[in-house]
XYZ file of C-alpha atoms in Angstrom:
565
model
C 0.000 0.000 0.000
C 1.253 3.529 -1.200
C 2.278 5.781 1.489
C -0.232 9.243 1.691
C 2.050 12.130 2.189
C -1.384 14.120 1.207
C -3.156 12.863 3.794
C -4.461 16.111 5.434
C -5.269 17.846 1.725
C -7.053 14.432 1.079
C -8.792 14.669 4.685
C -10.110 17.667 4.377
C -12.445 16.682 1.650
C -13.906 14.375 4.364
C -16.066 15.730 6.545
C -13.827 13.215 9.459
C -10.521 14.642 8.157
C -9.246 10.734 7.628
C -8.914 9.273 4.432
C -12.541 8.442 2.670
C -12.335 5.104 1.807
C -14.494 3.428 -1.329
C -15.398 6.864 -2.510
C -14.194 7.558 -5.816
C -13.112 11.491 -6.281
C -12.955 12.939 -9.866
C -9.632 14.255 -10.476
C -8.360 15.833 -13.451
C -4.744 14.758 -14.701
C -1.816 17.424 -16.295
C -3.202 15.549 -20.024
C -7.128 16.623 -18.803
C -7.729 13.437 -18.352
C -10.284 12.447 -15.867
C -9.551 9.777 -13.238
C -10.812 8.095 -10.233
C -8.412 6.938 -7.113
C -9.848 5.090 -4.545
C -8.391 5.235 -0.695
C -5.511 6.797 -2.445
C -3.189 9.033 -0.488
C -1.567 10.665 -3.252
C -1.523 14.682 -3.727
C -4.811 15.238 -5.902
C -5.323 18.334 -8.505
C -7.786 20.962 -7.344
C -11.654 19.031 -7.629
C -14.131 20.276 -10.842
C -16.616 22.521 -9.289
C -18.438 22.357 -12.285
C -18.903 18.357 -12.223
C -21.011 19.103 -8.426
C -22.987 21.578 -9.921
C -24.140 20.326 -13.306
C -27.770 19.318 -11.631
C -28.344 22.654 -10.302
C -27.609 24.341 -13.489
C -29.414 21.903 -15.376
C -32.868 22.678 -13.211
C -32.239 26.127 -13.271
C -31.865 26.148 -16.968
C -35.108 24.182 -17.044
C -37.269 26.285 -14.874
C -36.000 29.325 -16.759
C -37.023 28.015 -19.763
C -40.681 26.691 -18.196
C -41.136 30.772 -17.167
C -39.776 31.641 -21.035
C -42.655 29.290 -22.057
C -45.069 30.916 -19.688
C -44.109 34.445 -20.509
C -44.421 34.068 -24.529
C -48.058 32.736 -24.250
C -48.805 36.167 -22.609
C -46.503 37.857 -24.438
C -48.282 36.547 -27.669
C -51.590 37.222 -26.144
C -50.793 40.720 -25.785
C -49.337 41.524 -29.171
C -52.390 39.601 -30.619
C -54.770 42.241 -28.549
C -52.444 45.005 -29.673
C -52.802 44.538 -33.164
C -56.374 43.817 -33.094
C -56.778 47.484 -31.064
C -54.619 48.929 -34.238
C -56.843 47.600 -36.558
C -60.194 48.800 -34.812
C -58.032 52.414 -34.584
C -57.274 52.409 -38.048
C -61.017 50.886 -39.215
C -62.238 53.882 -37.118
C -60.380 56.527 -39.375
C -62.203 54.928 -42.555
C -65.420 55.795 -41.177
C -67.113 58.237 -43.024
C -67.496 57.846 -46.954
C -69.483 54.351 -46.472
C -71.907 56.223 -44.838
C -72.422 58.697 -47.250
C -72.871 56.165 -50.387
C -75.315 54.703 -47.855
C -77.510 58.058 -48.018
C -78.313 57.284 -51.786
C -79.970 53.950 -50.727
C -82.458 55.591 -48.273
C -83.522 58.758 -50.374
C -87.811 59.829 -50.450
C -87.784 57.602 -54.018
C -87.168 54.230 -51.887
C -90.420 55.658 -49.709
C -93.250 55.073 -52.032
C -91.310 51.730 -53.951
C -91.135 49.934 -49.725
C -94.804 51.649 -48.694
C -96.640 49.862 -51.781
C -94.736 46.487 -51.180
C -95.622 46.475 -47.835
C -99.088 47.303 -47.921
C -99.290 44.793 -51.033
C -97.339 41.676 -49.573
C -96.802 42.512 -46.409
C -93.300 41.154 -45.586
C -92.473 38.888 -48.664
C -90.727 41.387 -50.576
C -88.304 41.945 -47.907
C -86.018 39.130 -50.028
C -85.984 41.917 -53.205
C -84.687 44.498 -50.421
C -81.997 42.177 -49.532
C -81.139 41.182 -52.528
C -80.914 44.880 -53.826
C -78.737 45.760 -50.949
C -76.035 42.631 -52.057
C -76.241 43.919 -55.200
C -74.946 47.371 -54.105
C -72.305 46.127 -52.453
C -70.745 44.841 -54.552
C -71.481 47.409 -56.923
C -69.736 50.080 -54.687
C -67.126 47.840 -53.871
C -65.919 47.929 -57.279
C -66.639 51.522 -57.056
C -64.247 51.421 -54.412
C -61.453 49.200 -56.253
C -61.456 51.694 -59.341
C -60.961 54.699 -57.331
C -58.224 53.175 -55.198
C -56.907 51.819 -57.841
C -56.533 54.142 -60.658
C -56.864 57.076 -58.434
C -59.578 58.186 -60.719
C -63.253 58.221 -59.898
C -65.668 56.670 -62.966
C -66.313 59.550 -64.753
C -62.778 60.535 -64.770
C -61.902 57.187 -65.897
C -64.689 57.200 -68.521
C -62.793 60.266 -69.644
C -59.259 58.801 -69.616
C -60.124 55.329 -71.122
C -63.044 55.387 -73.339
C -63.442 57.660 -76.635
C -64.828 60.667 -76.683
C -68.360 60.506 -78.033
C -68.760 57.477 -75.635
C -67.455 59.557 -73.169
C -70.182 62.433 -73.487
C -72.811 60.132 -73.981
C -72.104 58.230 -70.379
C -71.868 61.883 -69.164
C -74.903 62.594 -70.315
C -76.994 59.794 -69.126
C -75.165 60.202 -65.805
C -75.973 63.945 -65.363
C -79.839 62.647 -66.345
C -79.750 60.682 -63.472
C -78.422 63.181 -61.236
C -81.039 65.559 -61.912
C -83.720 63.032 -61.617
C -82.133 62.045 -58.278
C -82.336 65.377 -57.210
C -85.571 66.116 -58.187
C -87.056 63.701 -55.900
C -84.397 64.510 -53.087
C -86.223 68.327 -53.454
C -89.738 66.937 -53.649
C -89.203 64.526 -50.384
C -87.533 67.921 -48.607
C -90.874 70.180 -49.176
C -92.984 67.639 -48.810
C -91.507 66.851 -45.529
C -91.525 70.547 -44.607
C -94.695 71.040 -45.708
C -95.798 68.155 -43.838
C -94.223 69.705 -40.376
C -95.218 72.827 -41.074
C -98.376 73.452 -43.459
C -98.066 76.939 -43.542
C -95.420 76.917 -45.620
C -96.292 76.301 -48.942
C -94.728 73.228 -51.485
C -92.790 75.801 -53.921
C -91.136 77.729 -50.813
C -90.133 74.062 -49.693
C -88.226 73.658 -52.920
C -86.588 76.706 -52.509
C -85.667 76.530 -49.212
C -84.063 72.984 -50.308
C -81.517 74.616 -52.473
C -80.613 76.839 -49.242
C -79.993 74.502 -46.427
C -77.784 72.483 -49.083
C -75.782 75.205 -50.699
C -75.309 76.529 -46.922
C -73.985 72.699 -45.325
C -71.832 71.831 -48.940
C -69.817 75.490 -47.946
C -67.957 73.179 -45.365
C -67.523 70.278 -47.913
C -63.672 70.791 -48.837
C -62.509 67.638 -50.334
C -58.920 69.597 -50.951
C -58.292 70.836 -47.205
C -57.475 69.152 -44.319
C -58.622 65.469 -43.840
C -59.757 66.304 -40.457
C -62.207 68.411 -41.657
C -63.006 66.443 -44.166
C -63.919 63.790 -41.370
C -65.977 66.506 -39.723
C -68.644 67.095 -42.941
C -68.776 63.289 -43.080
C -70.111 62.914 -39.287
C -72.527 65.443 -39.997
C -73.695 63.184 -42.540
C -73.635 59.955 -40.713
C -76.043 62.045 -37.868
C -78.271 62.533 -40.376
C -78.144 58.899 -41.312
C -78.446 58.266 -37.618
C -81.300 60.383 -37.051
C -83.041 58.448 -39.821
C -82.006 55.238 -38.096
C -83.430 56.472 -35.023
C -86.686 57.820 -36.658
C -87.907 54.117 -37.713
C -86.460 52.525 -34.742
C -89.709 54.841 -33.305
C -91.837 53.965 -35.944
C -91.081 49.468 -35.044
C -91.792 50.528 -31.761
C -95.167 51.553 -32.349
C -95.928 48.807 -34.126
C -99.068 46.397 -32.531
C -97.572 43.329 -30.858
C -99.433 40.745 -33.217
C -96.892 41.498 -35.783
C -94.948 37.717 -35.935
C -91.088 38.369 -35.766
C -90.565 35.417 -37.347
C -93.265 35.998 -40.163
C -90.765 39.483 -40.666
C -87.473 37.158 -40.898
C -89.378 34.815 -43.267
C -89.554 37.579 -45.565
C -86.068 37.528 -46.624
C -86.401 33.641 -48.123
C -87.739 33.622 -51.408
C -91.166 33.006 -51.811
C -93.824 32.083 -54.636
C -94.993 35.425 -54.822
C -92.162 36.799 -56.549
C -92.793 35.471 -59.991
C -96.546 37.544 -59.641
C -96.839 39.927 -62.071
C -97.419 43.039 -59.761
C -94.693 41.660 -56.879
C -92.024 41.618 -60.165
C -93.444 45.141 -60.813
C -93.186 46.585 -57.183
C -89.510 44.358 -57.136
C -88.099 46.123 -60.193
C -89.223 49.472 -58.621
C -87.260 48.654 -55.008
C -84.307 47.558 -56.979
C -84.443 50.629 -59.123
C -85.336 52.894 -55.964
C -82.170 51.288 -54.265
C -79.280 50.874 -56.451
C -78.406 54.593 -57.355
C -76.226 55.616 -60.372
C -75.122 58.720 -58.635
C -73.948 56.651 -55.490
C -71.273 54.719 -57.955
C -69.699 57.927 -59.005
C -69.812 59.129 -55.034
C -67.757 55.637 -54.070
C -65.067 56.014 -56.562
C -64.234 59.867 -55.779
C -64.587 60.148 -52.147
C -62.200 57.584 -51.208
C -59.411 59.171 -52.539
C -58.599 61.928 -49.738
C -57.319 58.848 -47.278
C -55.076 57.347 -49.918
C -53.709 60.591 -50.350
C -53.329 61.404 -46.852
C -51.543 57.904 -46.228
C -48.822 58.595 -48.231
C -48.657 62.700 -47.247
C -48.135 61.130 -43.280
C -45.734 58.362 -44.936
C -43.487 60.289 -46.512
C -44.431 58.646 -49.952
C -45.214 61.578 -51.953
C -43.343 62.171 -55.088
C -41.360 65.352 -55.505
C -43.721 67.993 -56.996
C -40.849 68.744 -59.139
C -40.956 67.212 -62.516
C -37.744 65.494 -63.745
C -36.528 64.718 -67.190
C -37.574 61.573 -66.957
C -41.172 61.642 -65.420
C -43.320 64.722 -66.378
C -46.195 65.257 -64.726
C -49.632 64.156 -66.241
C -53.239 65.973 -65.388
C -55.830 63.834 -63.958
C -57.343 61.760 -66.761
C -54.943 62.300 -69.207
C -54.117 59.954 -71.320
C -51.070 58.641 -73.039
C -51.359 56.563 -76.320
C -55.141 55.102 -76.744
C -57.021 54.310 -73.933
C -54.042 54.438 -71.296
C -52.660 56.582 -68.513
C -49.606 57.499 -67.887
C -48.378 55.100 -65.086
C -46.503 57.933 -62.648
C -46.103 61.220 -62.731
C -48.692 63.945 -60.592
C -49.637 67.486 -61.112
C -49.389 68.849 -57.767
C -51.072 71.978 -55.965
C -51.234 73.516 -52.209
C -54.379 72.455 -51.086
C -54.646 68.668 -51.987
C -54.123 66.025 -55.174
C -54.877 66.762 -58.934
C -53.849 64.221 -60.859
C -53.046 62.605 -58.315
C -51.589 58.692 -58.697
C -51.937 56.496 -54.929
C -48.812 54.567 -54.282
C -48.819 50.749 -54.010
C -48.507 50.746 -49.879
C -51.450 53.159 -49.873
C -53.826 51.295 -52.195
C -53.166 47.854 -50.012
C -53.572 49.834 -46.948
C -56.713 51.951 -47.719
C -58.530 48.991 -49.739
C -59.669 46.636 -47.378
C -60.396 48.982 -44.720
C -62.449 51.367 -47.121
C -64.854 47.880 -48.765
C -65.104 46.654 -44.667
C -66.242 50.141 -43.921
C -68.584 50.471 -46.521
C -70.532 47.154 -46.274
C -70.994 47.692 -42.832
C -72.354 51.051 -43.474
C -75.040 49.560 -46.426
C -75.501 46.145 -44.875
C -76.654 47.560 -41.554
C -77.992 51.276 -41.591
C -79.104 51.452 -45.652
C -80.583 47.420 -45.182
C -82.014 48.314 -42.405
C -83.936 51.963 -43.280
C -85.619 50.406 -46.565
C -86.374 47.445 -44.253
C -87.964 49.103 -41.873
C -90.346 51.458 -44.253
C -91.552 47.985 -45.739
C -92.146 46.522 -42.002
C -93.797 49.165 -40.796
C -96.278 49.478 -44.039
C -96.352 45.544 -43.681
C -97.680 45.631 -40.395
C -99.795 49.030 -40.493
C -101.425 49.282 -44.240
C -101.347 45.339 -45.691
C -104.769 45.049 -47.254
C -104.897 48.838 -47.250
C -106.352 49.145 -51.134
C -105.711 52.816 -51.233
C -101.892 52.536 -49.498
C -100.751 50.552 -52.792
C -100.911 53.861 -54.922
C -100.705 56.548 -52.245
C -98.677 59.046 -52.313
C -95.993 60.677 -49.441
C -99.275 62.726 -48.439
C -101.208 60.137 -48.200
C -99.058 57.251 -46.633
C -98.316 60.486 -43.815
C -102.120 60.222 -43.155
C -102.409 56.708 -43.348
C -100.012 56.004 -40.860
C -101.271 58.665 -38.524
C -104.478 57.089 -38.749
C -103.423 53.559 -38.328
C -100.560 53.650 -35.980
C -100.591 56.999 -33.950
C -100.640 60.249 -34.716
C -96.954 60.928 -33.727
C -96.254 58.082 -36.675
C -96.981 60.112 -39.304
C -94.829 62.887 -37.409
C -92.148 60.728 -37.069
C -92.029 59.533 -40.500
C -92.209 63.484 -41.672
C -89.201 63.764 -39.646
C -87.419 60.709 -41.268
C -88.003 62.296 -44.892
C -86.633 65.493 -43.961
C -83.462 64.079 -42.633
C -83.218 61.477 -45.722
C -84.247 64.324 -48.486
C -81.214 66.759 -46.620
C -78.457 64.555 -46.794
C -79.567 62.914 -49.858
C -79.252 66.203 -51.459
C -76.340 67.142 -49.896
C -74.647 63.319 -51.500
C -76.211 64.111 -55.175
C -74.753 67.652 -55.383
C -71.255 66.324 -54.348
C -71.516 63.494 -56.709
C -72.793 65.826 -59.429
C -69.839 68.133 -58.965
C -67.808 65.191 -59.712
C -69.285 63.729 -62.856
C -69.229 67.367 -64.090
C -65.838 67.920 -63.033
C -64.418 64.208 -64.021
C -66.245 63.851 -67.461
C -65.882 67.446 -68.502
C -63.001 68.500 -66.827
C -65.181 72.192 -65.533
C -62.841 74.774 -64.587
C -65.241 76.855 -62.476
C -65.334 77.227 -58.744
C -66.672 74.539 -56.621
C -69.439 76.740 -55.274
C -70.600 77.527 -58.663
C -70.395 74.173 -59.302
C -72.573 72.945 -56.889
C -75.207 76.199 -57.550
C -75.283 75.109 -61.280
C -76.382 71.646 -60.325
C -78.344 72.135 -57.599
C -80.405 74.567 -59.840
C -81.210 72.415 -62.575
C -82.943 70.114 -60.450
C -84.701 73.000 -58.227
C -86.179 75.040 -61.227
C -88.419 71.577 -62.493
C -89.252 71.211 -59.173
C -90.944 74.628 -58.616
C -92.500 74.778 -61.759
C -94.413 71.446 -61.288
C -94.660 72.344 -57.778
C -96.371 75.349 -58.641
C -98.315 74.490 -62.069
C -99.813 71.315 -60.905
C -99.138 71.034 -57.037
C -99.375 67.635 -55.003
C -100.260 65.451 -57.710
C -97.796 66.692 -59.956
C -94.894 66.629 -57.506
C -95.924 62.516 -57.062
C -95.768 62.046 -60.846
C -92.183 63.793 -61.170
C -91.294 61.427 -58.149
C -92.291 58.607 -59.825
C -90.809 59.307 -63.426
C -87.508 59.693 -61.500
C -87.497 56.786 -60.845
C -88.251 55.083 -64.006
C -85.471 57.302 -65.136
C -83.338 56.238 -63.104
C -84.444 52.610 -63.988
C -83.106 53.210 -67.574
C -79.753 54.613 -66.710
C -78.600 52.199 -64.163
C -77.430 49.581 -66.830
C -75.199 52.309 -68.919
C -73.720 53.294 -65.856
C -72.635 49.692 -64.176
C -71.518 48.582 -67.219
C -68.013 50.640 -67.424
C -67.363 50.262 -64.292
C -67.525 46.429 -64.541
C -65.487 46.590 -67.902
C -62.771 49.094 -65.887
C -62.139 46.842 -62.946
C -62.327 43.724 -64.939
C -59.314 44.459 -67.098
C -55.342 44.541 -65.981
C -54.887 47.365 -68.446
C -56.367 50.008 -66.422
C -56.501 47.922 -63.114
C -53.122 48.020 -63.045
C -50.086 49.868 -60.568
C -47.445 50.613 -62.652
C -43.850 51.204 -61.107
C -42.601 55.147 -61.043
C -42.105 57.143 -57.889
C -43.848 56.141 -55.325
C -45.676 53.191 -56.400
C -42.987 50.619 -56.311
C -40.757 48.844 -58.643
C -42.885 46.372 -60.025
C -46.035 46.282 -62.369
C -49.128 44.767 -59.746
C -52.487 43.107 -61.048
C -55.549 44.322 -59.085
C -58.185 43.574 -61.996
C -60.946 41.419 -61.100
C -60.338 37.427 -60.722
C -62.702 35.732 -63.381
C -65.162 34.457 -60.575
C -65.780 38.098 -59.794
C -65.997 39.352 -63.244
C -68.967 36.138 -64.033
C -70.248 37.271 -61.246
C -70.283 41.434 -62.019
C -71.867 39.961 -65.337
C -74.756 37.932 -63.652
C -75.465 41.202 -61.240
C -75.680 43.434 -64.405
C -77.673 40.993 -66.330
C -80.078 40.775 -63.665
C -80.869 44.440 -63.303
C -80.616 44.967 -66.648
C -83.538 42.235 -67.399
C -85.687 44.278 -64.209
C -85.216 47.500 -65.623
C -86.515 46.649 -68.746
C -89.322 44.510 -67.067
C -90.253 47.359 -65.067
C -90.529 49.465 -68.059
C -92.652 46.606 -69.860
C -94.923 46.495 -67.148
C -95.354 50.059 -66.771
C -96.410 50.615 -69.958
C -98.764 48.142 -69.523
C -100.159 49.740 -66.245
C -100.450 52.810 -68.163
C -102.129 51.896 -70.684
């Protein structure tokens, strides 16, 4: 046995000092080699800490990463609920324009087409109401694509893209419907005032129509700031609201034995449809609710957000023209039927000519077609709902409620409901003919502005097409009176009927194709040509839509000749 000069360093890793016999002791050698000595006495190298405390690292390192685990989950959970919060934010800034398309859907011409359904099938046309509302949808969210798109609103790409007499023609037919819109937006306003107040008579309530308009549209700026911009536009949506709220009234007073499921079963198809007066009173609620002017509105008023993304993004091209890139007018074209694919003509209060870059048009798109069908789907669906509900419940079976007029469905709900009914529903056409008109004479501006490229000031603009509507008005209003006014109410319509299908059909051809639906690379827009046209299912679909109305317009024409005659 080998002497243990060591014995005390040896010792004292034993808690007895002595040697620690059959207990093996890790040692590392001068080569790093690791040995074991057992009872040895022999000097030892200095003991690997390390090799003791491998277990306690090792469940430290495993509780540390149990706590990592832990802490990601809420970690996630939180950036999950921070994005969603920057998404309702950023939704809430698109507010606004959806809102005012939606005004167009619940005009005084939808009043008489939803009263006569009503009283005539009760709740079964309801299906035609949604139906027409689906249709407009996706009507204005095409609307929406062109305008985001292009950065041109339909009649400025009718302008840019389509030759000249075809041009003037479309502008034509459009500024036809415009007036007609108008002139029932006037007749609903003095009726309604006349209505509320009888002393005043039905031709000072079509001149007091072009007043209150003129004087709200002075704080319409679509060039200034976009917070005031946002401003006009909740003025408008309080309108809407305070339509909203009027019906919301109206249900209330509805009797009890009114079946809500009987109301929900009116939005299935039923048998009655294929009658020949529902498919009359059907082709006047689609007419009545899909609005020409309201396609012009959604491509134009979209704009000022795209244009104020890239202002706060820096993306903005340099108003400075190079040699390379010279700056094009709105609408101008280069070659046949093409725009130039960058290039902006730039002044101090806002965008002329001007082109959206890529980031804005994929940022602004989905929250502007989310914004909008919530705005039609809910408060437009709901309004022309609601008139056929309440004249559902209140006049069905009511012979003379099938042809009456706003007079007349004012006394016939005041007589069957309550008399603050027919109050209300005064109120509810006031509110609807007001911010109807308000809508037209902005959209009217920019068919006029887009298709003929108008020069004048904005406030003469607005006067010029606010009068053409106004001056019919009074004349009728004051040749023939109430029955007169109800006639000119009802030819709008059939006007409107007729232009519908001219007017959908370029803006279907526009947003089908990848030459104008297009974002070409220059400036700001990237460095790579993007496809935004239409997939195929969309553009079969576009087709079916515009077949349909097409076929109903011209039925309701058929069948009102008929009726006539």
């Amino acid at each position: 046995m080998m002497a243990n000069p060591g014995g005390a360093g040896a010792g004292a890793d034993h808690p007895g000092g002595g040697e620690s016999p059959g207990v093996s002791t890790p040692v590392i050698d001068s080569n790093n080699q690791s040995s074991s000595k057992t009872g040895s006495t022999a000097h030892l190298p200095n003991p690997n800490p390390e090799g003791d405390a491998l277990p306690l690292i090792r469940s430290l390192h495993e509780r540390a990463n149990s706590l990592s685990r832990s802490g990601g989950g809420s970690s996630s959970l939180r950036t999950r609920l921070n994005t969603a919060k920057r998404a309702v934010i950023t939704f809430g800034k698109f507010v606004g324009p959806g809102f005012m398309v939606a005004v167009a859907y619940i005009d005084p011409g939808n009043y008489a087409t939803d009263v006569a359904a009503g009283a005539s099938y009760q709740f079964r046309l309801l299906f035609v109401v949604l139906l027409s509302n689906i249709f407009a949808i996706f009507l204005q969210t095409l609307s929406i694509k062109l305008g985001t798109v292009s950065g041109l609103n339909l009649a400025e790409a009718c302008r840019a893209f389509l030759p000249r007499w075809l041009n003037y023609l479309l502008y034509g037919m459009a500024e036809g419907a415009i007036i007609a819109t108008d002139i029932a937006e006037v007749i609903g306003t003095a009726i309604a005032i006349n209505l509320l107040i009888p002393q005043i008579p039905l031709v000072a309530g079509c001149a007091l129509s072009i007043l209150e308009v003129m004087l709200i549209l002075v704080f319409y700026r679509p060039t200034g700031s976009i917070r005031g911009l946002r401003t006009f536009e909740y003025f408008v949506m309080g309108l809407v609201l305070a339509v909203v709220i009027c019906f919301c009234i109206q249900l209330s007073l509805i009797k009890e034995t009114t079946s809500v499921g009987e109301v929900f079963r009116g939005y299935l198809p039923s048998r009655e449809l294929i009658e020949q007066k529902a498919l009359y009173q059907a082709c006047g609620i689609l007419g009545a609710t899909v609005m020409p002017h309201s396609l012009y509105l959604g491509s134009g008023i979209v704009q000022a957000r795209l244009y104020d993304f890239d202002v706060k993004s820096g993306l903005l091209p340099s108003p400075t023209p190079t040699s390379s890139e010279s700056p094009t007018p709105p609408g101008e074209t280069e070659g046949r039927g093409r725009r130039r694919g960058s290039g902006s003509n730039w002044s101090d209060d806002g965008p002329k000519g001007y082109i959206p870059s890529l980031d804005a048009i994929r940022h602004s798109l989905k929250y502007s077609v989310a914004e909008l069908a919530l705005a039609l789907f809910s408060f437009a669906l709901f309004v022309n709902s609601a008139i056929l509900i309440v004249a559902g419940a209140a006049l069905y079976n009511t012979p003379e409620a099938v042809d009456a007029d706003l007079f007349g469905i004012h006394d016939l709900l005041a007589k069957s409901i309550a008399p603050i009914a027919g109050t209300v529903f005064a109120l509810a056409l006031l509110f609807s003919g007001v911010s109807a008109g308000i809508v037209c004479t902005i959209a009217g501006q920019m068919v006029s502005e887009g298709a003929l490229k108008w020069t004048i000031r904005p406030w003469l603009r607005r006067l010029i097409t606010r009068s053409i509507s106004i001056v019919p008005s009074i004349v009728i209003a004051a040749a023939v009176g109430r029955e007169g006014l109800d006639a000119a109410l009802n030819g709008s319509q059939v006007a409107l009927s007729i232009v519908l299908p001219f007017i959908t059909a370029p803006l279907i051809y526009f947003t089908s194709l990848d030459k104008f639906m297009m974002v070409r690379p220059g400036m700001a827009r990237g460095a790579a040509v993007v496809k935004m046209a239409n997939s195929w299912w969309v553009t079969c679909f576009g087709v079916v839509v515009w077949l349909i109305i097409t076929v109903m317009n011209v039925a309701n024409l058929v069948l009102l000749g008929k009726d006539g005659s």
